């Protein structure tokens, strides 16, 4: 066994890079701050949903192609570093667009904003494959589960400081849209620092690569066969897809709170901080459960938490309920992220890991675009109806999650 397997220095670089990325993006937090920014330039809830989907969903489009190329790669670190560079430049460019055009041409600002945001997300599609490949081959399952939890705990702590301490101050101290531009500039610098720290990561050479000379079309067909013949992969895909039902409502909760309670900049940032605080504290529990191999329990608890959150916000829509809702949504989202990723990496055979990750992400991440129909439903039928639709879909996901295997083992397909 290589001395680099479960290497503490690599673990530290994974954590620091992940924490800096989350801390940077928290300044323009995608569930709370980003909808406020988009709402400044457009009155349409559908447009808010589109931008939320661009940030979360653009990453899926090229994952199958990235997996096709990665299947024969013994090393992927250099490709990850190139992805990091593109992400930094596209994120920084958003700040420049808002600064130069935000006042004089809001329409053009939104167009260029969407292009840069899509580039940022799109490039992550390549990065996700390479990053999961590193996580899969560099760390064992139980060590990886604890690593992910530790990263998410620290990320939550840094994100809280970022969104409350920095975002709140900037949103209160500077006039929009200049305050929005400053958020992206500062977060870009934080992001870059984490990328630089990650660069000396030491990678194990992958021996069991897929060197078959198949075409991309043949690769896609073979990836789809994994879904057909691997029952547990199929269950994971359905469960993960339905877990994204929270995206139907999530971007619009802060807009509902802002409309009902006339929130100012610091209060908006505080709501985002509460969500991150929930994520941070929950990872203490997720870490313990995952280290014992109980990722299934995390998924079940996360579905139940989401359902409770949306029931509360429909039945008791008062100021303090919104705080509690953001708290438990933060906990459940990190639970889904940790558990489904770890279950997938545990299920996938080494040779086919990129294909498993890509086919899972491409199918399930259709759910990342749920905020678009969410915005349409909200515009035409109202918030209560939207919440009911989300609860029905989350309940279906909860039922499916009971079929997950607690301990997944790779299956040769």
mmCIF file of C-alpha atoms in Angstrom:
data_model
loop_
_atom_site.group_PDB
_atom_site.id
_atom_site.type_symbol
_atom_site.label_atom_id
_atom_site.label_comp_id
_atom_site.label_asym_id
_atom_site.label_seq_id
_atom_site.Cartn_x
_atom_site.Cartn_y
_atom_site.Cartn_z
ATOM 1 C CA UNK A 1 0.000 0.000 0.000
ATOM 2 C CA UNK A 2 1.423 3.392 -0.962
ATOM 3 C CA UNK A 3 2.559 5.728 1.834
ATOM 4 C CA UNK A 4 0.536 8.445 0.067
ATOM 5 C CA UNK A 5 -2.743 6.638 0.792
ATOM 6 C CA UNK A 6 -4.522 8.596 3.553
ATOM 7 C CA UNK A 7 -1.513 10.922 3.622
ATOM 8 C CA UNK A 8 -1.946 13.665 6.295
ATOM 9 C CA UNK A 9 -0.331 16.371 4.126
ATOM 10 C CA UNK A 10 -2.662 15.605 1.228
ATOM 11 C CA UNK A 11 -5.565 15.608 3.656
ATOM 12 C CA UNK A 12 -4.562 19.075 4.845
ATOM 13 C CA UNK A 13 -4.340 20.412 1.292
ATOM 14 C CA UNK A 14 -7.775 19.001 0.436
ATOM 15 C CA UNK A 15 -9.261 20.637 3.508
ATOM 16 C CA UNK A 16 -7.595 24.039 3.039
ATOM 17 C CA UNK A 17 -8.537 24.225 -0.640
ATOM 18 C CA UNK A 18 -12.119 23.184 0.080
ATOM 19 C CA UNK A 19 -12.454 25.581 3.006
ATOM 20 C CA UNK A 20 -11.085 28.532 1.026
ATOM 21 C CA UNK A 21 -13.420 27.806 -1.904
ATOM 22 C CA UNK A 22 -16.484 27.581 0.333
ATOM 23 C CA UNK A 23 -15.423 30.641 2.306
ATOM 24 C CA UNK A 24 -14.919 32.595 -0.917
ATOM 25 C CA UNK A 25 -18.248 31.609 -2.428
ATOM 26 C CA UNK A 26 -20.018 32.342 0.862
ATOM 27 C CA UNK A 27 -19.468 36.052 0.212
ATOM 28 C CA UNK A 28 -21.928 35.727 -2.692
ATOM 29 C CA UNK A 29 -23.780 32.814 -1.074
ATOM 30 C CA UNK A 30 -25.857 31.062 -3.714
ATOM 31 C CA UNK A 31 -28.953 30.460 -1.591
ATOM 32 C CA UNK A 32 -29.207 33.883 0.065
ATOM 33 C CA UNK A 33 -26.844 36.587 -1.253
ATOM 34 C CA UNK A 34 -26.912 35.638 -4.957
ATOM 35 C CA UNK A 35 -30.739 35.851 -5.236
ATOM 36 C CA UNK A 36 -30.573 39.348 -3.688
ATOM 37 C CA UNK A 37 -27.960 40.378 -6.275
ATOM 38 C CA UNK A 38 -29.983 39.035 -9.218
ATOM 39 C CA UNK A 39 -33.184 40.556 -7.862
ATOM 40 C CA UNK A 40 -31.449 43.965 -7.954
ATOM 41 C CA UNK A 41 -31.083 43.670 -11.731
ATOM 42 C CA UNK A 42 -34.393 41.881 -12.474
ATOM 43 C CA UNK A 43 -37.860 41.655 -10.882
ATOM 44 C CA UNK A 44 -38.476 38.150 -12.280
ATOM 45 C CA UNK A 45 -38.340 35.166 -9.927
ATOM 46 C CA UNK A 46 -37.783 32.984 -12.990
ATOM 47 C CA UNK A 47 -34.556 34.890 -13.754
ATOM 48 C CA UNK A 48 -33.459 34.326 -10.143
ATOM 49 C CA UNK A 49 -34.106 30.617 -10.674
ATOM 50 C CA UNK A 50 -32.131 30.599 -13.916
ATOM 51 C CA UNK A 51 -29.056 32.137 -12.270
ATOM 52 C CA UNK A 52 -29.264 29.762 -9.313
ATOM 53 C CA UNK A 53 -29.349 26.888 -11.793
ATOM 54 C CA UNK A 54 -26.428 28.290 -13.796
ATOM 55 C CA UNK A 55 -24.229 28.278 -10.718
ATOM 56 C CA UNK A 56 -25.235 24.819 -9.545
ATOM 57 C CA UNK A 57 -26.138 23.050 -12.782
ATOM 58 C CA UNK A 58 -23.623 24.153 -15.388
ATOM 59 C CA UNK A 59 -21.094 21.746 -13.926
ATOM 60 C CA UNK A 60 -22.883 18.662 -15.210
ATOM 61 C CA UNK A 61 -22.802 19.308 -18.945
ATOM 62 C CA UNK A 62 -19.285 18.101 -19.689
ATOM 63 C CA UNK A 63 -18.832 15.468 -17.009
ATOM 64 C CA UNK A 64 -19.394 12.487 -19.271
ATOM 65 C CA UNK A 65 -16.829 13.823 -21.742
ATOM 66 C CA UNK A 66 -14.412 14.541 -18.888
ATOM 67 C CA UNK A 67 -14.929 11.004 -17.582
ATOM 68 C CA UNK A 68 -14.336 9.608 -21.079
ATOM 69 C CA UNK A 69 -10.921 11.272 -21.132
ATOM 70 C CA UNK A 70 -10.113 10.542 -17.488
ATOM 71 C CA UNK A 71 -10.754 6.796 -17.688
ATOM 72 C CA UNK A 72 -7.223 6.159 -18.965
ATOM 73 C CA UNK A 73 -5.472 8.848 -16.899
ATOM 74 C CA UNK A 74 -2.932 7.588 -14.402
ATOM 75 C CA UNK A 75 -2.626 11.153 -13.025
ATOM 76 C CA UNK A 76 -5.222 13.955 -12.938
ATOM 77 C CA UNK A 77 -3.637 16.646 -10.749
ATOM 78 C CA UNK A 78 -2.453 18.918 -13.582
ATOM 79 C CA UNK A 79 -5.932 18.906 -15.098
ATOM 80 C CA UNK A 80 -7.444 19.905 -11.753
ATOM 81 C CA UNK A 81 -5.053 22.850 -11.495
ATOM 82 C CA UNK A 82 -6.064 24.080 -14.959
ATOM 83 C CA UNK A 83 -9.710 23.919 -13.921
ATOM 84 C CA UNK A 84 -8.913 25.942 -10.791
ATOM 85 C CA UNK A 85 -7.332 28.665 -12.955
ATOM 86 C CA UNK A 86 -10.397 28.986 -15.180
ATOM 87 C CA UNK A 87 -12.713 29.138 -12.177
ATOM 88 C CA UNK A 88 -10.702 31.922 -10.550
ATOM 89 C CA UNK A 89 -10.653 34.055 -13.698
ATOM 90 C CA UNK A 90 -14.370 33.646 -14.416
ATOM 91 C CA UNK A 91 -15.331 34.468 -10.806
ATOM 92 C CA UNK A 92 -13.092 37.556 -10.762
ATOM 93 C CA UNK A 93 -14.557 38.724 -14.081
ATOM 94 C CA UNK A 94 -18.049 38.856 -12.529
ATOM 95 C CA UNK A 95 -16.834 41.560 -10.165
ATOM 96 C CA UNK A 96 -15.398 43.520 -13.100
ATOM 97 C CA UNK A 97 -18.657 43.232 -15.052
ATOM 98 C CA UNK A 98 -20.754 44.521 -12.160
ATOM 99 C CA UNK A 99 -18.293 47.332 -11.388
ATOM 100 C CA UNK A 100 -18.055 48.602 -14.973
ATOM 101 C CA UNK A 101 -21.606 48.015 -16.248
ATOM 102 C CA UNK A 102 -23.857 47.497 -13.240
ATOM 103 C CA UNK A 103 -25.136 51.079 -13.072
ATOM 104 C CA UNK A 104 -25.109 52.073 -16.738
ATOM 105 C CA UNK A 105 -26.423 48.884 -18.376
ATOM 106 C CA UNK A 106 -28.178 46.374 -16.066
ATOM 107 C CA UNK A 107 -29.392 44.249 -18.997
ATOM 108 C CA UNK A 108 -25.900 43.747 -20.432
ATOM 109 C CA UNK A 109 -24.625 43.158 -16.897
ATOM 110 C CA UNK A 110 -27.006 40.217 -16.499
ATOM 111 C CA UNK A 111 -26.005 38.741 -19.868
ATOM 112 C CA UNK A 112 -22.251 38.928 -19.210
ATOM 113 C CA UNK A 113 -22.803 37.885 -15.589
ATOM 114 C CA UNK A 114 -24.578 34.745 -16.798
ATOM 115 C CA UNK A 115 -21.749 33.907 -19.227
ATOM 116 C CA UNK A 116 -19.067 34.177 -16.525
ATOM 117 C CA UNK A 117 -21.210 32.320 -14.015
ATOM 118 C CA UNK A 118 -21.813 29.530 -16.516
ATOM 119 C CA UNK A 119 -18.070 29.343 -17.276
ATOM 120 C CA UNK A 120 -17.336 29.072 -13.562
ATOM 121 C CA UNK A 121 -19.871 26.285 -13.148
ATOM 122 C CA UNK A 122 -19.149 24.603 -16.496
ATOM 123 C CA UNK A 123 -15.438 24.252 -15.703
ATOM 124 C CA UNK A 124 -16.368 22.628 -12.409
ATOM 125 C CA UNK A 125 -17.855 19.789 -14.463
ATOM 126 C CA UNK A 126 -14.353 18.770 -15.480
ATOM 127 C CA UNK A 127 -13.009 19.484 -12.007
ATOM 128 C CA UNK A 128 -15.624 17.302 -10.300
ATOM 129 C CA UNK A 129 -14.520 14.201 -12.230
ATOM 130 C CA UNK A 130 -10.828 14.748 -11.568
ATOM 131 C CA UNK A 131 -11.417 15.756 -7.951
ATOM 132 C CA UNK A 132 -13.562 12.701 -7.219
ATOM 133 C CA UNK A 133 -10.904 10.561 -8.881
ATOM 134 C CA UNK A 134 -8.341 11.960 -6.451
ATOM 135 C CA UNK A 135 -10.636 11.449 -3.471
ATOM 136 C CA UNK A 136 -11.453 7.901 -4.556
ATOM 137 C CA UNK A 137 -7.899 6.688 -5.030
ATOM 138 C CA UNK A 138 -6.071 8.734 -2.374
ATOM 139 C CA UNK A 139 -8.288 7.977 0.654
ATOM 140 C CA UNK A 140 -10.066 4.889 1.983
ATOM 141 C CA UNK A 141 -13.848 4.990 2.559
ATOM 142 C CA UNK A 142 -13.983 5.596 6.333
ATOM 143 C CA UNK A 143 -10.997 7.968 6.246
ATOM 144 C CA UNK A 144 -12.627 9.810 3.331
ATOM 145 C CA UNK A 145 -15.924 10.140 5.190
ATOM 146 C CA UNK A 146 -14.177 11.748 8.173
ATOM 147 C CA UNK A 147 -12.113 13.932 5.835
ATOM 148 C CA UNK A 148 -15.202 15.223 4.040
ATOM 149 C CA UNK A 149 -16.914 15.921 7.355
ATOM 150 C CA UNK A 150 -13.867 17.765 8.749
ATOM 151 C CA UNK A 151 -13.652 19.836 5.571
ATOM 152 C CA UNK A 152 -17.345 20.693 5.760
ATOM 153 C CA UNK A 153 -17.137 21.606 9.475
ATOM 154 C CA UNK A 154 -14.240 23.995 8.894
ATOM 155 C CA UNK A 155 -15.863 25.262 5.709
ATOM 156 C CA UNK A 156 -18.997 26.091 7.657
ATOM 157 C CA UNK A 157 -17.020 28.003 10.278
ATOM 158 C CA UNK A 158 -15.122 30.036 7.679
ATOM 159 C CA UNK A 159 -18.272 30.593 5.636
ATOM 160 C CA UNK A 160 -20.080 32.009 8.673
ATOM 161 C CA UNK A 161 -17.249 34.472 9.271
ATOM 162 C CA UNK A 162 -17.220 35.379 5.571
ATOM 163 C CA UNK A 163 -20.917 35.946 5.099
ATOM 164 C CA UNK A 164 -21.656 37.658 8.438
ATOM 165 C CA UNK A 165 -18.370 39.483 8.979
ATOM 166 C CA UNK A 166 -17.507 40.460 5.414
ATOM 167 C CA UNK A 167 -20.676 40.213 3.302
ATOM 168 C CA UNK A 168 -22.811 41.882 5.955
ATOM 169 C CA UNK A 169 -20.331 44.745 6.340
ATOM 170 C CA UNK A 170 -19.930 45.309 2.595
ATOM 171 C CA UNK A 171 -23.656 45.142 1.836
ATOM 172 C CA UNK A 172 -24.334 47.679 4.603
ATOM 173 C CA UNK A 173 -21.357 49.982 3.951
ATOM 174 C CA UNK A 174 -21.359 50.325 0.165
ATOM 175 C CA UNK A 175 -24.097 51.197 -2.279
ATOM 176 C CA UNK A 176 -25.384 48.532 -4.658
ATOM 177 C CA UNK A 177 -24.273 47.406 -7.198
ATOM 178 C CA UNK A 178 -20.705 48.383 -6.175
ATOM 179 C CA UNK A 179 -21.047 46.343 -2.996
ATOM 180 C CA UNK A 180 -21.779 43.272 -5.141
ATOM 181 C CA UNK A 181 -18.609 43.814 -7.199
ATOM 182 C CA UNK A 182 -16.489 44.107 -4.053
ATOM 183 C CA UNK A 183 -17.875 40.790 -2.812
ATOM 184 C CA UNK A 184 -16.647 39.019 -5.952
ATOM 185 C CA UNK A 185 -13.208 40.711 -5.846
ATOM 186 C CA UNK A 186 -12.545 39.735 -2.231
ATOM 187 C CA UNK A 187 -13.854 36.201 -2.699
ATOM 188 C CA UNK A 188 -11.624 35.741 -5.775
ATOM 189 C CA UNK A 189 -8.532 36.511 -3.702
ATOM 190 C CA UNK A 190 -9.574 34.008 -1.017
ATOM 191 C CA UNK A 191 -10.261 31.408 -3.703
ATOM 192 C CA UNK A 192 -6.846 31.944 -5.300
ATOM 193 C CA UNK A 193 -5.060 31.453 -1.979
ATOM 194 C CA UNK A 194 -6.625 28.017 -1.552
ATOM 195 C CA UNK A 195 -5.744 27.020 -5.113
ATOM 196 C CA UNK A 196 -2.097 27.951 -4.608
ATOM 197 C CA UNK A 197 -1.895 26.000 -1.339
ATOM 198 C CA UNK A 198 -3.315 22.912 -3.040
ATOM 199 C CA UNK A 199 -0.710 22.867 -5.846
ATOM 200 C CA UNK A 200 1.964 20.663 -4.117
ATOM 201 C CA UNK A 201 -0.590 17.828 -3.620
ATOM 202 C CA UNK A 202 1.105 14.425 -4.144
ATOM 203 C CA UNK A 203 -0.803 11.950 -6.280
ATOM 204 C CA UNK A 204 -0.643 8.158 -6.525
ATOM 205 C CA UNK A 205 -0.385 6.699 -10.009
ATOM 206 C CA UNK A 206 -3.554 4.824 -10.915
ATOM 207 C CA UNK A 207 -2.684 1.322 -12.130
ATOM 208 C CA UNK A 208 -6.131 -0.022 -13.008
ATOM 209 C CA UNK A 209 -6.979 2.308 -15.877
ATOM 210 C CA UNK A 210 -9.326 1.690 -18.798
ATOM 211 C CA UNK A 211 -7.179 1.795 -21.941
ATOM 212 C CA UNK A 212 -9.801 0.436 -24.327
ATOM 213 C CA UNK A 213 -10.010 2.320 -27.621
ATOM 214 C CA UNK A 214 -13.718 3.012 -27.625
ATOM 215 C CA UNK A 215 -15.407 6.074 -29.089
ATOM 216 C CA UNK A 216 -17.167 8.631 -26.906
ATOM 217 C CA UNK A 217 -20.549 7.274 -28.074
ATOM 218 C CA UNK A 218 -19.564 3.748 -27.065
ATOM 219 C CA UNK A 219 -18.361 5.080 -23.712
ATOM 220 C CA UNK A 220 -21.734 6.739 -23.045
ATOM 221 C CA UNK A 221 -23.561 3.511 -23.919
ATOM 222 C CA UNK A 222 -21.342 1.512 -21.575
ATOM 223 C CA UNK A 223 -21.879 4.065 -18.791
ATOM 224 C CA UNK A 224 -25.647 3.734 -19.221
ATOM 225 C CA UNK A 225 -25.259 -0.045 -18.883
ATOM 226 C CA UNK A 226 -23.863 0.498 -15.381
ATOM 227 C CA UNK A 227 -27.188 2.065 -14.449
ATOM 228 C CA UNK A 228 -29.089 -0.796 -16.074
ATOM 229 C CA UNK A 229 -27.239 -3.626 -14.372
ATOM 230 C CA UNK A 230 -26.125 -2.092 -11.070
ATOM 231 C CA UNK A 231 -29.324 -1.870 -9.004
ATOM 232 C CA UNK A 232 -27.712 0.033 -6.147
ATOM 233 C CA UNK A 233 -26.356 2.684 -8.531
ATOM 234 C CA UNK A 234 -29.878 3.106 -9.915
ATOM 235 C CA UNK A 235 -31.281 3.595 -6.400
ATOM 236 C CA UNK A 236 -28.568 6.105 -5.562
ATOM 237 C CA UNK A 237 -29.304 8.071 -8.734
ATOM 238 C CA UNK A 238 -33.050 8.243 -8.049
ATOM 239 C CA UNK A 239 -32.484 9.221 -4.424
ATOM 240 C CA UNK A 240 -29.914 11.892 -5.270
ATOM 241 C CA UNK A 241 -32.136 13.310 -8.013
ATOM 242 C CA UNK A 242 -35.099 13.662 -5.643
ATOM 243 C CA UNK A 243 -32.870 15.183 -2.946
ATOM 244 C CA UNK A 244 -32.436 18.200 -5.221
ATOM 245 C CA UNK A 245 -36.142 18.970 -4.768
ATOM 246 C CA UNK A 246 -35.042 21.482 -2.136
ATOM 247 C CA UNK A 247 -33.848 23.595 -5.098
ATOM 248 C CA UNK A 248 -37.473 24.248 -6.076
ATOM 249 C CA UNK A 249 -37.835 26.554 -3.079
ATOM 250 C CA UNK A 250 -34.369 27.371 -1.708
ATOM 251 C CA UNK A 251 -33.448 30.481 -3.779
ATOM 252 C CA UNK A 252 -36.802 32.100 -2.998
ATOM 253 C CA UNK A 253 -36.897 31.687 0.784
ATOM 254 C CA UNK A 254 -34.680 34.720 1.388
ATOM 255 C CA UNK A 255 -36.746 36.768 -1.088
ATOM 256 C CA UNK A 256 -39.892 35.766 0.821
ATOM 257 C CA UNK A 257 -38.253 36.767 4.114
ATOM 258 C CA UNK A 258 -37.000 40.065 2.654
ATOM 259 C CA UNK A 259 -40.478 40.907 1.383
ATOM 260 C CA UNK A 260 -42.238 39.957 4.635
ATOM 261 C CA UNK A 261 -39.789 41.482 7.113
ATOM 262 C CA UNK A 262 -37.993 44.282 5.171
ATOM 263 C CA UNK A 263 -34.544 42.797 5.755
ATOM 264 C CA UNK A 264 -31.408 44.956 5.541
ATOM 265 C CA UNK A 265 -27.942 43.880 4.387
ATOM 266 C CA UNK A 266 -26.683 42.624 7.752
ATOM 267 C CA UNK A 267 -29.858 40.645 8.384
ATOM 268 C CA UNK A 268 -29.611 39.009 4.955
ATOM 269 C CA UNK A 269 -26.007 38.039 5.697
ATOM 270 C CA UNK A 270 -27.052 36.724 9.117
ATOM 271 C CA UNK A 271 -29.659 34.426 7.560
ATOM 272 C CA UNK A 272 -26.931 33.034 5.293
ATOM 273 C CA UNK A 273 -24.698 32.611 8.343
ATOM 274 C CA UNK A 274 -27.409 30.665 10.169
ATOM 275 C CA UNK A 275 -27.642 28.270 7.223
ATOM 276 C CA UNK A 276 -23.882 27.736 7.306
ATOM 277 C CA UNK A 277 -23.929 27.325 11.082
ATOM 278 C CA UNK A 278 -26.441 24.513 10.665
ATOM 279 C CA UNK A 279 -24.171 22.888 8.093
ATOM 280 C CA UNK A 280 -21.121 23.208 10.323
ATOM 281 C CA UNK A 281 -22.709 21.735 13.449
ATOM 282 C CA UNK A 282 -24.423 18.919 11.577
ATOM 283 C CA UNK A 283 -21.110 17.708 10.178
ATOM 284 C CA UNK A 284 -20.035 16.718 13.672
ATOM 285 C CA UNK A 285 -22.885 14.189 13.544
ATOM 286 C CA UNK A 286 -22.337 13.311 9.873
ATOM 287 C CA UNK A 287 -18.647 12.619 10.601
ATOM 288 C CA UNK A 288 -19.510 10.123 13.324
ATOM 289 C CA UNK A 289 -22.166 8.348 11.257
ATOM 290 C CA UNK A 290 -20.040 8.220 8.092
ATOM 291 C CA UNK A 291 -16.985 6.897 9.943
ATOM 292 C CA UNK A 292 -19.210 4.004 11.061
ATOM 293 C CA UNK A 293 -20.355 3.372 7.485
ATOM 294 C CA UNK A 294 -23.877 4.739 8.036
ATOM 295 C CA UNK A 295 -24.176 7.124 5.097
ATOM 296 C CA UNK A 296 -27.682 5.771 4.494
ATOM 297 C CA UNK A 297 -28.793 7.148 7.869
ATOM 298 C CA UNK A 298 -27.455 10.575 6.913
ATOM 299 C CA UNK A 299 -29.519 10.561 3.706
ATOM 300 C CA UNK A 300 -32.720 9.571 5.536
ATOM 301 C CA UNK A 301 -32.243 12.227 8.218
ATOM 302 C CA UNK A 302 -31.525 14.886 5.564
ATOM 303 C CA UNK A 303 -34.746 14.116 3.680
ATOM 304 C CA UNK A 304 -36.765 14.330 6.913
ATOM 305 C CA UNK A 305 -35.094 17.653 7.801
ATOM 306 C CA UNK A 306 -35.978 19.175 4.422
ATOM 307 C CA UNK A 307 -39.595 18.081 4.701
ATOM 308 C CA UNK A 308 -39.888 19.552 8.211
ATOM 309 C CA UNK A 309 -38.308 22.826 7.054
ATOM 310 C CA UNK A 310 -40.794 23.387 4.247
ATOM 311 C CA UNK A 311 -43.776 22.360 6.377
ATOM 312 C CA UNK A 312 -42.754 24.907 8.997
ATOM 313 C CA UNK A 313 -42.295 27.747 6.538
ATOM 314 C CA UNK A 314 -45.740 27.101 5.029
ATOM 315 C CA UNK A 315 -47.637 26.660 8.305
ATOM 316 C CA UNK A 316 -45.747 29.119 10.575
ATOM 317 C CA UNK A 317 -44.143 31.793 8.326
ATOM 318 C CA UNK A 318 -42.885 34.069 11.116
ATOM 319 C CA UNK A 319 -39.493 35.733 11.500
ATOM 320 C CA UNK A 320 -37.915 33.209 13.879
ATOM 321 C CA UNK A 321 -39.183 30.199 11.950
ATOM 322 C CA UNK A 322 -37.154 31.458 8.971
ATOM 323 C CA UNK A 323 -34.006 31.285 11.117
ATOM 324 C CA UNK A 324 -34.737 27.699 12.123
ATOM 325 C CA UNK A 325 -35.549 26.756 8.512
ATOM 326 C CA UNK A 326 -32.216 28.098 7.234
ATOM 327 C CA UNK A 327 -30.438 26.221 10.037
ATOM 328 C CA UNK A 328 -31.896 22.792 9.247
ATOM 329 C CA UNK A 329 -31.635 23.313 5.483
ATOM 330 C CA UNK A 330 -27.913 23.954 5.897
ATOM 331 C CA UNK A 331 -27.598 20.734 7.899
ATOM 332 C CA UNK A 332 -29.518 18.622 5.389
ATOM 333 C CA UNK A 333 -27.727 19.963 2.297
ATOM 334 C CA UNK A 334 -24.323 19.068 3.719
ATOM 335 C CA UNK A 335 -25.714 15.687 4.746
ATOM 336 C CA UNK A 336 -26.828 14.934 1.195
ATOM 337 C CA UNK A 337 -23.486 16.085 -0.213
ATOM 338 C CA UNK A 338 -21.341 13.987 2.093
ATOM 339 C CA UNK A 339 -23.420 10.816 2.127
ATOM 340 C CA UNK A 340 -24.247 10.490 -1.565
ATOM 341 C CA UNK A 341 -20.672 11.267 -2.633
ATOM 342 C CA UNK A 342 -19.229 8.718 -0.235
ATOM 343 C CA UNK A 343 -21.804 6.075 -1.185
ATOM 344 C CA UNK A 344 -21.009 6.556 -4.860
ATOM 345 C CA UNK A 345 -17.235 6.382 -4.435
ATOM 346 C CA UNK A 346 -17.625 3.238 -2.329
ATOM 347 C CA UNK A 347 -19.828 1.591 -4.952
ATOM 348 C CA UNK A 348 -17.732 2.378 -8.052
ATOM 349 C CA UNK A 349 -15.018 -0.077 -9.217
ATOM 350 C CA UNK A 350 -11.624 1.644 -9.608
ATOM 351 C CA UNK A 351 -11.523 1.175 -13.371
ATOM 352 C CA UNK A 352 -14.977 2.636 -13.899
ATOM 353 C CA UNK A 353 -14.946 5.312 -11.181
ATOM 354 C CA UNK A 354 -14.956 8.312 -13.598
ATOM 355 C CA UNK A 355 -17.862 6.789 -15.551
ATOM 356 C CA UNK A 356 -19.845 6.073 -12.379
ATOM 357 C CA UNK A 357 -19.320 9.622 -11.109
ATOM 358 C CA UNK A 358 -20.160 11.198 -14.459
ATOM 359 C CA UNK A 359 -23.298 9.172 -15.231
ATOM 360 C CA UNK A 360 -24.553 9.705 -11.681
ATOM 361 C CA UNK A 361 -23.898 13.442 -11.802
ATOM 362 C CA UNK A 362 -25.303 13.939 -15.307
ATOM 363 C CA UNK A 363 -28.597 12.250 -14.497
ATOM 364 C CA UNK A 364 -29.114 13.497 -10.951
ATOM 365 C CA UNK A 365 -27.999 17.060 -11.553
ATOM 366 C CA UNK A 366 -31.018 17.699 -13.749
ATOM 367 C CA UNK A 367 -32.415 18.453 -10.303
ATOM 368 C CA UNK A 368 -30.029 21.388 -10.012
ATOM 369 C CA UNK A 369 -32.247 23.158 -12.541
ATOM 370 C CA UNK A 370 -35.330 22.779 -10.330
ATOM 371 C CA UNK A 371 -35.068 26.445 -9.351
ATOM 372 C CA UNK A 372 -36.219 27.408 -12.873
ATOM 373 C CA UNK A 373 -39.626 25.657 -12.640
ATOM 374 C CA UNK A 374 -39.610 26.790 -9.013
ATOM 375 C CA UNK A 375 -39.489 30.418 -10.132
ATOM 376 C CA UNK A 376 -42.243 29.813 -12.688
ATOM 377 C CA UNK A 377 -44.494 28.133 -10.096
ATOM 378 C CA UNK A 378 -43.844 30.970 -7.645
ATOM 379 C CA UNK A 379 -44.696 33.651 -10.223
ATOM 380 C CA UNK A 380 -47.967 31.955 -11.222
ATOM 381 C CA UNK A 381 -49.243 30.069 -8.153
ATOM 382 C CA UNK A 382 -47.500 31.466 -5.081
ATOM 383 C CA UNK A 383 -45.083 30.302 -2.395
ATOM 384 C CA UNK A 384 -47.400 27.887 -0.555
ATOM 385 C CA UNK A 385 -48.134 25.827 -3.661
ATOM 386 C CA UNK A 386 -44.421 25.736 -4.480
ATOM 387 C CA UNK A 387 -43.623 24.415 -1.002
ATOM 388 C CA UNK A 388 -46.237 21.668 -1.284
ATOM 389 C CA UNK A 389 -44.756 20.457 -4.594
ATOM 390 C CA UNK A 390 -41.297 20.312 -3.002
ATOM 391 C CA UNK A 391 -42.591 18.379 0.026
ATOM 392 C CA UNK A 392 -44.262 15.756 -2.196
ATOM 393 C CA UNK A 393 -41.032 15.190 -4.156
ATOM 394 C CA UNK A 394 -38.900 15.061 -1.005
ATOM 395 C CA UNK A 395 -41.243 12.496 0.507
ATOM 396 C CA UNK A 396 -40.783 10.311 -2.579
ATOM 397 C CA UNK A 397 -37.009 10.645 -2.099
ATOM 398 C CA UNK A 398 -37.303 9.639 1.547
ATOM 399 C CA UNK A 399 -39.151 6.451 0.580
ATOM 400 C CA UNK A 400 -36.498 5.584 -2.025
ATOM 401 C CA UNK A 401 -33.648 6.224 0.441
ATOM 402 C CA UNK A 402 -34.732 3.279 2.613
ATOM 403 C CA UNK A 403 -33.597 1.011 -0.247
ATOM 404 C CA UNK A 404 -30.008 2.262 -0.092
ATOM 405 C CA UNK A 405 -27.431 -0.237 1.134
ATOM 406 C CA UNK A 406 -25.590 0.865 4.257
ATOM 407 C CA UNK A 407 -22.312 -0.699 3.075
ATOM 408 C CA UNK A 408 -21.815 -0.539 -0.697
ATOM 409 C CA UNK A 409 -19.240 -2.722 -2.397
ATOM 410 C CA UNK A 410 -17.908 -2.274 -5.928
ATOM 411 C CA UNK A 411 -19.660 -4.426 -8.476
ATOM 412 C CA UNK A 412 -18.058 -5.505 -11.697
ATOM 413 C CA UNK A 413 -20.513 -4.721 -14.477
#
